[in-house]
């Protein structure tokens, strides 16, 4: 599941909990001295960063076949924020409130479509259209080298439901290793039944058609809950003031109703991987 996670009530509780701790910490905790590499500039002019991720991922959620994919990379920020850490798993976001150690903002995402023709293991199942996600996020640095982030989004289009992410990343900047930033940490993903049943459920009508076409799956209704746990990491480097690159990898282990679906248990794999590289270029616009 790309950039997806956290069932509604769980994430709301987590975000509110982080918010309460952060508000308390705001009184006596100084802002972190760094979050990744030193900033390429200290002024506050606006910047636009464009680039791309090139990576391999499962053909569809739960598949044991893999394909190459390209995802655009785009962000708008002030120059003095370019040093902030970004993970491949982060959805595009805009901070609305930021005190240096804790921030809140809006976040959005896109879930790719799934066609029954993508794989013989999907024969007889319905096509799923693109899904669009919008919501909020909370991000906290309890210490300068550790980032905690939670996203809560509502999806519509291909599915209707609440999804989100929880992630922790330990971050280390090494001048001695050529000015690279190393990061790694655990992930947890949950989702409402609106998401999990759309991508992993099979109606009796679909099962009948699939079996007639030689795809031996049975009817299955999936509920919401824990979707997956996992671990991810990346190595990034700012080659010049304008050019930044990274190498990244993510592992996801499907759980509960997603893992028990015939789509996964009979013909797929609950172990899901993503790995690739990114390259981006930052334009300094010259105005504040």
Coordinates of N, CA, C and O in Angstrom, one line a residue, residues 115-288:
X115 N -6.3 -3.1 -12.3 CA -7.1 -3.7 -13.3 C -7.0 -5.2 -13.2 O -6.0 -5.8 -12.9
X116 N -8.2 -5.9 -13.5 CA -8.2 -7.3 -13.4 C -7.2 -7.9 -14.4 O -6.7 -9.1 -14.2
X117 N -7.0 -7.2 -15.5 CA -6.0 -7.7 -16.5 C -4.6 -7.6 -16.1 O -3.7 -8.0 -16.9
X118 N -4.3 -7.0 -15.0 CA -2.9 -6.8 -14.5 C -2.2 -8.2 -14.2 O -1.0 -8.3 -14.3
X119 N -3.0 -9.2 -13.9 CA -2.4 -10.5 -13.5 C -3.5 -11.6 -13.6 O -4.6 -11.4 -13.4
X120 N -3.0 -12.8 -14.0 CA -3.9 -14.0 -14.0 C -4.6 -14.2 -12.7 O -5.7 -14.8 -12.6
X121 N -3.9 -13.8 -11.6 CA -4.4 -14.0 -10.2 C -5.6 -13.1 -9.9 O -6.2 -13.3 -8.9
X122 N -5.9 -12.1 -10.8 CA -7.0 -11.2 -10.6 C -8.2 -11.5 -11.5 O -9.1 -10.7 -11.5
X123 N -8.1 -12.5 -12.3 CA -9.1 -12.8 -13.3 C -10.5 -13.0 -12.6 O -10.6 -13.7 -11.6
X124 N -11.5 -12.3 -13.1 CA -12.8 -12.4 -12.6 C -13.1 -11.3 -11.5 O -14.3 -11.2 -11.1
X125 N -12.1 -10.6 -11.0 CA -12.3 -9.6 -10.0 C -12.6 -8.3 -10.6 O -12.2 -8.0 -11.8
X126 N -13.2 -7.4 -9.9 CA -13.5 -6.1 -10.4 C -12.3 -5.2 -10.6 O -11.3 -5.4 -9.8
X127 N -12.3 -4.3 -11.5 CA -11.3 -3.2 -11.6 C -11.5 -2.2 -10.5 O -12.7 -2.0 -10.1
X128 N -10.5 -1.6 -10.0 CA -10.5 -0.6 -9.0 C -9.9 0.7 -9.6 O -8.8 0.7 -10.0
X129 N -10.6 1.8 -9.5 CA -10.2 3.0 -10.1 C -9.2 3.7 -9.2 O -8.9 3.3 -8.0
X130 N -8.6 4.8 -9.7 CA -7.7 5.6 -8.8 C -8.5 6.1 -7.6 O -9.6 6.4 -7.7
X131 N -7.8 6.2 -6.5 CA -8.3 6.7 -5.3 C -7.5 7.9 -4.8 O -6.3 8.0 -5.0
X132 N -8.2 9.0 -4.4 CA -7.6 10.2 -3.9 C -7.7 10.3 -2.4 O -8.8 10.1 -1.9
X133 N -6.7 10.8 -1.8 CA -6.7 10.8 -0.3 C -6.3 12.2 0.1 O -5.4 12.9 -0.4
X134 N -7.0 12.7 1.2 CA -6.7 14.0 1.8 C -6.9 13.9 3.3 O -7.8 13.2 3.7
X135 N -6.1 14.6 4.0 CA -6.2 14.6 5.5 C -5.2 15.4 6.1 O -4.8 16.5 5.6
X136 N -4.8 15.0 7.3 CA -3.8 15.8 8.1 C -2.7 14.9 8.6 O -2.7 13.7 8.6
X137 N -1.6 15.6 9.1 CA -0.5 14.8 9.6 C 0.0 15.6 10.9 O -0.2 16.8 11.0
X138 N 0.7 14.8 11.7 CA 1.4 15.4 12.8 C 2.9 14.8 12.8 O 3.1 13.6 12.5
X139 N 3.8 15.7 13.1 CA 5.2 15.3 13.1 C 6.0 15.9 14.3 O 5.8 17.1 14.6
X140 N 6.8 15.1 14.9 CA 7.4 15.5 16.2 C 8.8 15.0 16.2 O 9.1 13.8 15.9
X141 N 9.8 15.9 16.6 CA 11.1 15.5 17.0 C 11.3 15.5 18.5 O 11.6 16.6 19.0
X142 N 11.1 14.4 19.2 CA 11.3 14.4 20.7 C 12.8 14.7 21.0 O 13.1 15.3 22.1
X143 N 13.7 14.3 20.1 CA 15.1 14.6 20.2 C 15.5 14.9 18.8 O 14.8 14.5 17.8
X144 N 16.7 15.5 18.6 CA 17.1 16.0 17.2 C 17.3 14.9 16.2 O 17.2 15.2 15.0
X145 N 17.5 13.7 16.7 CA 17.9 12.6 15.7 C 16.7 11.7 15.5 O 16.9 10.7 14.8
X146 N 15.5 11.9 16.1 CA 14.4 11.0 16.0 C 13.2 11.8 15.5 O 12.7 12.7 16.1
X147 N 12.6 11.3 14.4 CA 11.3 11.9 13.9 C 10.2 10.9 14.0 O 10.3 9.7 13.6
X148 N 9.1 11.3 14.6 CA 7.9 10.5 14.7 C 6.8 11.2 13.8 O 6.6 12.4 13.9
X149 N 6.1 10.5 13.0 CA 5.2 11.0 12.0 C 3.9 10.2 11.9 O 4.0 8.9 11.9
X150 N 2.8 10.8 11.9 CA 1.5 10.1 11.7 C 0.7 10.9 10.7 O 0.6 12.1 10.7
X151 N 0.0 10.1 9.8 CA -0.8 10.7 8.8 C -2.2 10.1 8.9 O -2.3 8.8 9.1
X152 N -3.2 10.9 8.7 CA -4.6 10.4 8.7 C -5.3 11.0 7.5 O -5.4 12.2 7.4
X153 N -5.8 10.1 6.6 CA -6.4 10.5 5.4 C -7.7 9.8 5.1 O -7.9 8.6 5.5
X154 N -8.6 10.5 4.4 CA -9.8 9.9 3.9 C -9.7 9.7 2.4 O -9.3 10.6 1.7
X155 N -10.0 8.5 2.0 CA -9.9 8.2 0.6 C -11.2 8.1 -0.1 O -12.2 7.6 0.4
X156 N -11.3 8.6 -1.4 CA -12.5 8.5 -2.2 C -12.1 8.2 -3.6 O -11.0 8.5 -4.0
X157 N -13.1 7.7 -4.4 CA -12.8 7.3 -5.8 C -12.8 5.8 -5.9 O -13.8 5.2 -5.9
X158 N -11.6 5.2 -5.9 CA -11.5 3.8 -6.0 C -12.0 3.1 -4.7 O -12.5 2.0 -4.8
X159 N -11.9 3.7 -3.6 CA -12.5 3.2 -2.3 C -13.0 4.3 -1.5 O -12.6 5.5 -1.7
X160 N -13.8 4.0 -0.5 CA -14.2 5.0 0.5 C -13.8 4.5 1.9 O -14.3 3.5 2.3
X161 N -13.0 5.3 2.5 CA -12.5 4.8 3.9 C -11.5 5.7 4.4 O -11.0 6.6 3.8
X162 N -11.0 5.3 5.7 CA -10.0 6.1 6.4 C -8.7 5.3 6.4 O -8.8 4.1 6.7
X163 N -7.6 5.9 6.1 CA -6.3 5.2 6.1 C -5.3 6.2 6.6 O -5.5 7.4 6.8
X164 N -4.1 5.7 6.9 CA -3.0 6.5 7.4 C -1.7 5.8 7.6 O -1.6 4.6 7.2
X165 N -0.7 6.4 8.1 CA 0.6 5.9 8.4 C 1.1 6.3 9.8 O 0.8 7.4 10.3
X166 N 1.8 5.4 10.4 CA 2.6 5.7 11.6 C 4.1 5.3 11.3 O 4.3 4.2 10.8
X167 N 5.0 6.2 11.6 CA 6.4 5.9 11.3 C 7.3 6.6 12.3 O 7.0 7.6 12.7
X168 N 8.5 5.9 12.5 CA 9.5 6.5 13.3 C 10.8 6.3 12.5 O 11.1 5.3 12.0
X169 N 11.6 7.4 12.5 CA 12.9 7.4 11.8 C 14.0 7.9 12.6 O 13.9 9.1 13.1
X170 N 15.0 7.1 12.9 CA 16.3 7.6 13.5 C 17.1 8.2 12.3 O 17.3 7.5 11.3
X171 N 17.7 9.4 12.6 CA 18.3 10.1 11.5 C 19.7 10.5 11.9 O 20.0 11.0 13.0
X172 N 20.7 10.2 11.0 CA 22.1 10.5 11.4 C 22.8 11.1 10.2 O 22.8 10.5 9.1
X173 N 23.3 12.3 10.4 CA 24.1 13.0 9.3 C 25.6 12.8 9.6 O 26.1 13.0 10.7
X174 N 26.3 12.3 8.5 CA 27.7 12.0 8.7 C 28.5 12.8 7.7 O 28.5 12.5 6.5
X175 N 29.3 13.7 8.2 CA 30.2 14.5 7.4 C 31.4 13.6 7.0 O 31.9 13.7 5.9
X176 N 31.8 12.7 7.9 CA 33.0 11.9 7.6 C 32.7 10.9 6.5 O 33.6 10.4 5.8
X177 N 31.4 10.5 6.2 CA 31.0 9.6 5.1 C 30.6 10.3 3.9 O 29.9 9.8 3.0
X178 N 31.1 11.6 3.7 CA 30.8 12.3 2.5 C 29.6 13.2 2.5 O 29.1 13.6 1.5
X179 N 29.1 13.5 3.8 CA 27.9 14.3 3.9 C 26.6 13.6 3.5 O 25.7 14.3 3.0
X180 N 26.5 12.4 3.9 CA 25.3 11.6 3.6 C 24.4 11.6 4.9 O 24.9 11.8 6.0
X181 N 23.1 11.4 4.7 CA 22.2 11.3 5.8 C 21.6 9.9 5.8 O 21.1 9.4 4.8
X182 N 21.8 9.2 6.9 CA 21.3 7.8 7.1 C 20.1 7.8 7.9 O 20.0 8.6 8.9
X183 N 19.0 7.1 7.5 CA 17.8 7.0 8.3 C 17.2 5.7 8.2 O 17.3 5.0 7.2
X184 N 16.5 5.3 9.3 CA 15.8 4.0 9.3 C 14.9 3.9 10.5 O 15.1 4.6 11.5
X185 N 13.8 3.1 10.4 CA 12.9 2.9 11.5 C 11.7 2.1 11.1 O 11.5 1.7 10.0
X186 N 10.9 1.8 12.1 CA 9.7 0.9 12.0 C 8.5 1.7 11.4 O 8.4 2.9 11.5
X187 N 7.6 0.9 10.8 CA 6.3 1.5 10.3 C 5.2 0.6 10.8 O 5.3 -0.6 11.0
X188 N 4.0 1.2 10.9 CA 2.8 0.5 11.2 C 1.7 1.1 10.4 O 1.6 2.3 10.3
X189 N 0.9 0.2 9.7 CA -0.2 0.7 8.9 C -1.5 0.0 9.3 O -1.5 -1.2 9.5
X190 N -2.5 0.8 9.3 CA -3.9 0.3 9.6 C -4.8 0.9 8.6 O -4.4 1.9 7.9
X191 N -6.0 0.3 8.4 CA -6.9 0.9 7.5 C -8.3 0.4 7.8 O -8.5 -0.6 8.5
X192 N -9.3 1.2 7.5 CA -10.7 0.9 7.7 C -11.1 -0.2 6.7 O -10.5 -0.5 5.7
X193 N -12.3 -0.8 7.0 CA -12.8 -1.9 6.1 C -13.1 -1.3 4.7 O -13.0 -2.1 3.7
X194 N -13.3 0.0 4.6 CA -13.6 0.5 3.2 C -12.4 0.3 2.3 O -12.5 0.1 1.1
X195 N -11.2 0.4 2.9 CA -10.0 0.2 2.1 C -9.7 -1.3 1.9 O -9.6 -1.8 0.8
X196 N -9.6 -2.1 3.0 CA -9.1 -3.4 3.0 C -10.1 -4.3 2.2 O -9.7 -5.2 1.4
X197 N -11.4 -4.1 2.4 CA -12.4 -5.0 1.6 C -12.4 -4.6 0.1 O -12.6 -5.5 -0.7
X198 N -12.1 -3.4 -0.2 CA -12.0 -3.0 -1.6 C -10.9 -3.8 -2.3 O -11.0 -4.3 -3.4
X199 N -9.7 -3.8 -1.7 CA -8.5 -4.4 -2.4 C -8.3 -5.9 -2.1 O -7.6 -6.5 -2.8
X200 N -8.9 -6.4 -1.0 CA -8.7 -7.8 -0.6 C -9.9 -8.6 -0.5 O -9.9 -9.8 -0.4
X201 N -11.1 -8.0 -0.5 CA -12.4 -8.7 -0.5 C -12.7 -9.3 -1.8 O -12.3 -8.8 -2.9
X202 N -13.6 -10.3 -1.8 CA -14.1 -11.0 -3.0 C -15.5 -11.3 -2.8 O -15.9 -12.0 -1.9
X203 N -16.4 -10.7 -3.6 CA -17.8 -11.0 -3.5 C -18.1 -12.3 -4.1 O -17.4 -12.9 -4.9
X204 N -19.3 -12.9 -3.7 CA -19.7 -14.2 -4.3 C -19.8 -14.2 -5.8 O -19.4 -15.1 -6.4
X205 N -20.3 -13.1 -6.3 CA -20.4 -13.0 -7.8 C -19.0 -13.0 -8.4 O -18.8 -13.6 -9.5
X206 N -18.0 -12.2 -7.8 CA -16.7 -12.2 -8.4 C -16.1 -13.6 -8.3 O -15.4 -14.1 -9.2
X207 N -16.3 -14.3 -7.2 CA -15.7 -15.6 -7.0 C -16.3 -16.6 -8.1 O -15.5 -17.4 -8.6
X208 N -17.6 -16.5 -8.4 CA -18.2 -17.4 -9.4 C -17.6 -17.1 -10.7 O -17.2 -18.0 -11.5
X209 N -17.4 -15.8 -11.1 CA -16.8 -15.5 -12.4 C -15.3 -15.9 -12.4 O -14.9 -16.5 -13.5
X210 N -14.6 -15.7 -11.4 CA -13.2 -16.0 -11.3 C -13.0 -17.5 -11.5 O -12.1 -18.0 -12.2
X211 N -13.8 -18.3 -10.8 CA -13.7 -19.8 -10.9 C -14.0 -20.3 -12.3 O -13.4 -21.2 -12.8
X212 N -15.0 -19.6 -12.9 CA -15.4 -20.0 -14.3 C -14.2 -19.7 -15.3 O -14.1 -20.4 -16.3
X213 N -13.4 -18.7 -14.9 CA -12.2 -18.3 -15.7 C -11.0 -19.0 -15.3 O -9.9 -18.7 -15.9
X214 N -11.1 -20.0 -14.4 CA -9.9 -20.7 -14.0 C -9.1 -20.1 -12.8 O -8.0 -20.6 -12.5
X215 N -9.6 -19.1 -12.2 CA -9.0 -18.5 -11.0 C -9.7 -19.0 -9.8 O -10.8 -18.5 -9.4
X216 N -9.1 -19.9 -9.1 CA -9.7 -20.7 -8.0 C -9.7 -19.9 -6.7 O -9.0 -20.3 -5.7
X217 N -10.4 -18.8 -6.6 CA -10.5 -18.0 -5.4 C -12.0 -18.2 -4.8 O -12.9 -18.5 -5.6
X218 N -12.1 -18.0 -3.6 CA -13.4 -18.1 -2.9 C -13.9 -16.7 -2.4 O -13.1 -15.8 -2.3
X219 N -15.2 -16.6 -2.1 CA -15.7 -15.4 -1.6 C -15.1 -15.0 -0.3 O -14.8 -15.9 0.6
X220 N -14.8 -13.7 0.0 CA -14.1 -13.3 1.2 C -14.5 -11.9 1.5 O -14.4 -11.0 0.6
X221 N -14.9 -11.6 2.7 CA -15.2 -10.3 3.2 C -14.2 -9.8 4.2 O -14.0 -10.5 5.2
X222 N -13.5 -8.8 3.9 CA -12.4 -8.3 4.8 C -12.9 -7.1 5.6 O -13.6 -6.2 5.1
X223 N -12.5 -7.1 6.9 CA -12.8 -6.0 7.8 C -11.6 -5.1 8.0 O -10.5 -5.3 7.5
X224 N -11.8 -4.0 8.7 CA -10.7 -3.1 9.0 C -9.9 -3.5 10.2 O -10.2 -4.4 10.9
X225 N -8.7 -2.9 10.4 CA -7.8 -3.2 11.5 C -6.4 -3.0 11.1 O -6.1 -2.1 10.2
X226 N -5.5 -3.7 11.7 CA -4.1 -3.6 11.4 C -3.9 -4.1 10.0 O -4.2 -5.3 9.7
X227 N -3.3 -3.3 9.2 CA -3.0 -3.7 7.8 C -1.6 -4.3 7.7 O -1.4 -5.4 7.0
X228 N -0.6 -3.7 8.2 CA 0.8 -4.2 8.1 C 1.7 -3.6 9.2 O 1.4 -2.5 9.7
X229 N 2.8 -4.2 9.4 CA 3.9 -3.6 10.1 C 5.1 -3.7 9.1 O 5.1 -4.6 8.2
X230 N 6.2 -2.9 9.4 CA 7.3 -3.0 8.5 C 8.5 -2.2 9.0 O 8.5 -1.8 10.1
X231 N 9.4 -2.0 8.1 CA 10.7 -1.3 8.4 C 11.2 -0.7 7.1 O 11.1 -1.3 6.0
X232 N 11.8 0.5 7.2 CA 12.3 1.2 6.1 C 13.5 2.0 6.4 O 13.8 2.3 7.5
X233 N 14.3 2.3 5.3 CA 15.5 3.1 5.5 C 15.9 3.7 4.2 O 15.5 3.3 3.2
X234 N 16.8 4.7 4.3 CA 17.3 5.4 3.1 C 18.6 6.0 3.4 O 19.0 6.3 4.6
X235 N 19.4 6.3 2.3 CA 20.6 7.0 2.4 C 20.4 8.2 1.4 O 20.1 7.9 0.2
X236 N 20.6 9.4 1.8 CA 20.4 10.5 1.0 C 21.6 11.5 1.0 O 22.4 11.5 2.0
X237 N 21.8 12.2 0.0 CA 22.9 13.1 -0.1 C 22.6 14.4 -1.0 O 22.0 14.2 -2.0
X238 N 22.9 15.5 -0.5 CA 22.8 16.8 -1.2 C 24.1 17.0 -2.0 O 25.1 17.4 -1.4
X239 N 24.1 16.7 -3.3 CA 25.3 16.8 -4.1 C 25.8 18.3 -4.3 O 27.0 18.6 -4.2
X240 N 24.8 19.1 -4.5 CA 25.0 20.6 -4.6 C 23.9 21.3 -3.9 O 23.0 20.6 -3.4
X241 N 23.9 22.6 -3.9 CA 22.8 23.3 -3.3 C 21.4 23.0 -4.0 O 20.4 23.0 -3.4
X242 N 21.5 22.6 -5.3 CA 20.3 22.3 -6.1 C 20.0 20.8 -6.2 O 18.8 20.5 -6.3
X243 N 20.9 19.9 -6.2 CA 20.7 18.5 -6.6 C 20.8 17.6 -5.3 O 21.8 17.7 -4.6
X244 N 19.8 16.8 -5.1 CA 19.7 15.8 -4.0 C 19.4 14.5 -4.6 O 18.5 14.4 -5.5
X245 N 20.0 13.4 -4.1 CA 19.6 12.1 -4.5 C 19.5 11.1 -3.2 O 19.9 11.5 -2.1
X246 N 18.9 10.0 -3.5 CA 18.7 9.0 -2.4 C 18.6 7.6 -2.9 O 18.3 7.4 -4.1
X247 N 18.9 6.7 -2.0 CA 18.7 5.2 -2.2 C 17.8 4.8 -1.1 O 18.1 5.1 0.1
X248 N 16.7 4.0 -1.3 CA 15.8 3.7 -0.2 C 15.3 2.3 -0.4 O 15.3 1.7 -1.5
X249 N 14.8 1.7 0.7 CA 14.1 0.4 0.7 C 13.1 0.3 1.8 O 13.2 1.0 2.9
X250 N 12.0 -0.4 1.5 CA 10.9 -0.5 2.5 C 10.4 -2.0 2.5 O 10.3 -2.6 1.4
X251 N 10.2 -2.5 3.7 CA 9.6 -3.9 3.8 C 8.3 -3.8 4.6 O 8.2 -3.0 5.6
X252 N 7.3 -4.5 4.1 CA 6.0 -4.4 4.7 C 5.4 -5.9 4.8 O 5.5 -6.7 3.9
X253 N 4.9 -6.2 6.0 CA 4.4 -7.5 6.3 C 2.9 -7.4 6.5 O 2.5 -6.8 7.5
X254 N 2.1 -8.0 5.6 CA 0.7 -7.9 5.7 C 0.1 -8.7 6.9 O 0.6 -9.8 7.1
X255 N -0.9 -8.2 7.5 CA -1.5 -8.8 8.7 C -3.0 -9.0 8.6 O -3.6 -8.4 7.7
X256 N -3.5 -9.8 9.5 CA -5.0 -9.9 9.7 C -5.8 -10.1 8.4 O -5.4 -11.0 7.6
X257 N -6.8 -9.4 8.2 CA -7.7 -9.7 7.1 C -7.1 -9.5 5.7 O -7.4 -10.2 4.8
X258 N -6.1 -8.6 5.6 CA -5.4 -8.4 4.3 C -4.6 -9.7 4.0 O -4.6 -10.2 2.9
X259 N -3.9 -10.2 5.0 CA -3.0 -11.4 4.8 C -3.8 -12.6 4.6 O -3.4 -13.6 3.9
X260 N -5.0 -12.7 5.2 CA -5.9 -13.9 5.1 C -6.7 -14.0 3.8 O -7.3 -15.0 3.5
X261 N -6.7 -12.9 3.0 CA -7.4 -12.9 1.8 C -6.9 -13.9 0.8 O -5.7 -14.1 0.7
X262 N -7.8 -14.6 0.0 CA -7.3 -15.5 -1.0 C -6.4 -14.9 -2.0 O -5.5 -15.5 -2.6
X263 N -6.5 -13.6 -2.2 CA -5.7 -12.8 -3.1 C -4.2 -12.9 -2.7 O -3.3 -13.0 -3.5
X264 N -4.0 -13.0 -1.4 CA -2.7 -13.1 -0.8 C -2.3 -14.5 -0.4 O -1.3 -15.0 -0.8
X265 N -3.2 -15.2 0.3 CA -2.9 -16.5 0.9 C -2.8 -17.6 -0.2 O -2.0 -18.5 -0.1
X266 N -3.6 -17.5 -1.3 CA -3.6 -18.5 -2.3 C -2.6 -18.2 -3.5 O -2.0 -19.2 -4.0
X267 N -2.4 -17.0 -3.8 CA -1.6 -16.7 -5.0 C -0.7 -15.5 -4.9 O 0.0 -15.2 -5.8
X268 N -0.6 -15.0 -3.7 CA 0.3 -13.8 -3.5 C 1.3 -14.0 -2.4 O 1.8 -15.1 -2.2
X269 N 1.7 -12.9 -1.7 CA 2.7 -13.0 -0.7 C 2.5 -11.9 0.3 O 2.3 -10.7 -0.1
X270 N 2.5 -12.2 1.6 CA 2.2 -11.2 2.6 C 3.5 -10.4 2.8 O 3.4 -9.3 3.5
X271 N 4.6 -10.8 2.3 CA 5.9 -10.0 2.4 C 5.9 -9.1 1.1 O 5.9 -9.6 0.0
X272 N 6.0 -7.8 1.4 CA 5.9 -6.8 0.3 C 7.2 -5.9 0.4 O 7.6 -5.5 1.5
X273 N 7.8 -5.6 -0.7 CA 9.0 -4.9 -0.8 C 8.9 -3.7 -1.7 O 8.2 -3.8 -2.8
X274 N 9.7 -2.6 -1.4 CA 9.9 -1.5 -2.3 C 11.3 -1.1 -2.2 O 11.9 -1.1 -1.1
X275 N 12.0 -0.8 -3.3 CA 13.4 -0.3 -3.3 C 13.6 0.5 -4.5 O 13.1 0.2 -5.6
X276 N 14.5 1.5 -4.4 CA 14.7 2.3 -5.6 C 15.7 3.5 -5.3 O 16.3 3.5 -4.2
X277 N 15.6 4.5 -6.2 CA 16.5 5.7 -6.1 C 15.6 6.9 -6.4 O 14.6 6.8 -7.0
X278 N 16.1 8.0 -6.0 CA 15.5 9.3 -6.3 C 16.5 10.3 -6.7 O 17.7 10.3 -6.3
X279 N 16.1 11.3 -7.5 CA 17.0 12.4 -7.9 C 16.1 13.6 -8.0 O 15.0 13.6 -8.7
X280 N 16.5 14.8 -7.4 CA 15.6 16.0 -7.5 C 16.5 17.2 -7.7 O 17.7 17.2 -7.4
X281 N 15.9 18.2 -8.2 CA 16.5 19.5 -8.5 C 15.7 20.6 -7.8 O 14.5 20.7 -8.0
X282 N 16.3 21.5 -7.1 CA 15.6 22.6 -6.4 C 15.9 23.9 -7.1 O 17.1 24.3 -7.3
X283 N 14.8 24.6 -7.4 CA 14.9 26.0 -8.0 C 14.7 27.0 -6.9 O 13.7 26.9 -6.2
X284 N 15.6 28.0 -6.8 CA 15.4 29.1 -5.9 C 14.8 30.2 -6.6 O 15.3 30.7 -7.6
X285 N 13.6 30.6 -6.2 CA 12.8 31.5 -6.9 C 13.1 33.0 -6.7 O 12.7 33.9 -7.5
X286 N 13.9 33.3 -5.7 CA 14.4 34.7 -5.5 C 13.5 35.6 -4.8 O 13.8 36.8 -4.8
X287 N 12.4 35.2 -4.3 CA 11.5 36.1 -3.5 C 11.0 35.4 -2.3 O 10.9 34.2 -2.2
X288 N 10.7 36.2 -1.3 CA 10.2 35.7 0.0 C 8.7 35.8 0.1 O 8.1 36.6 -0.6

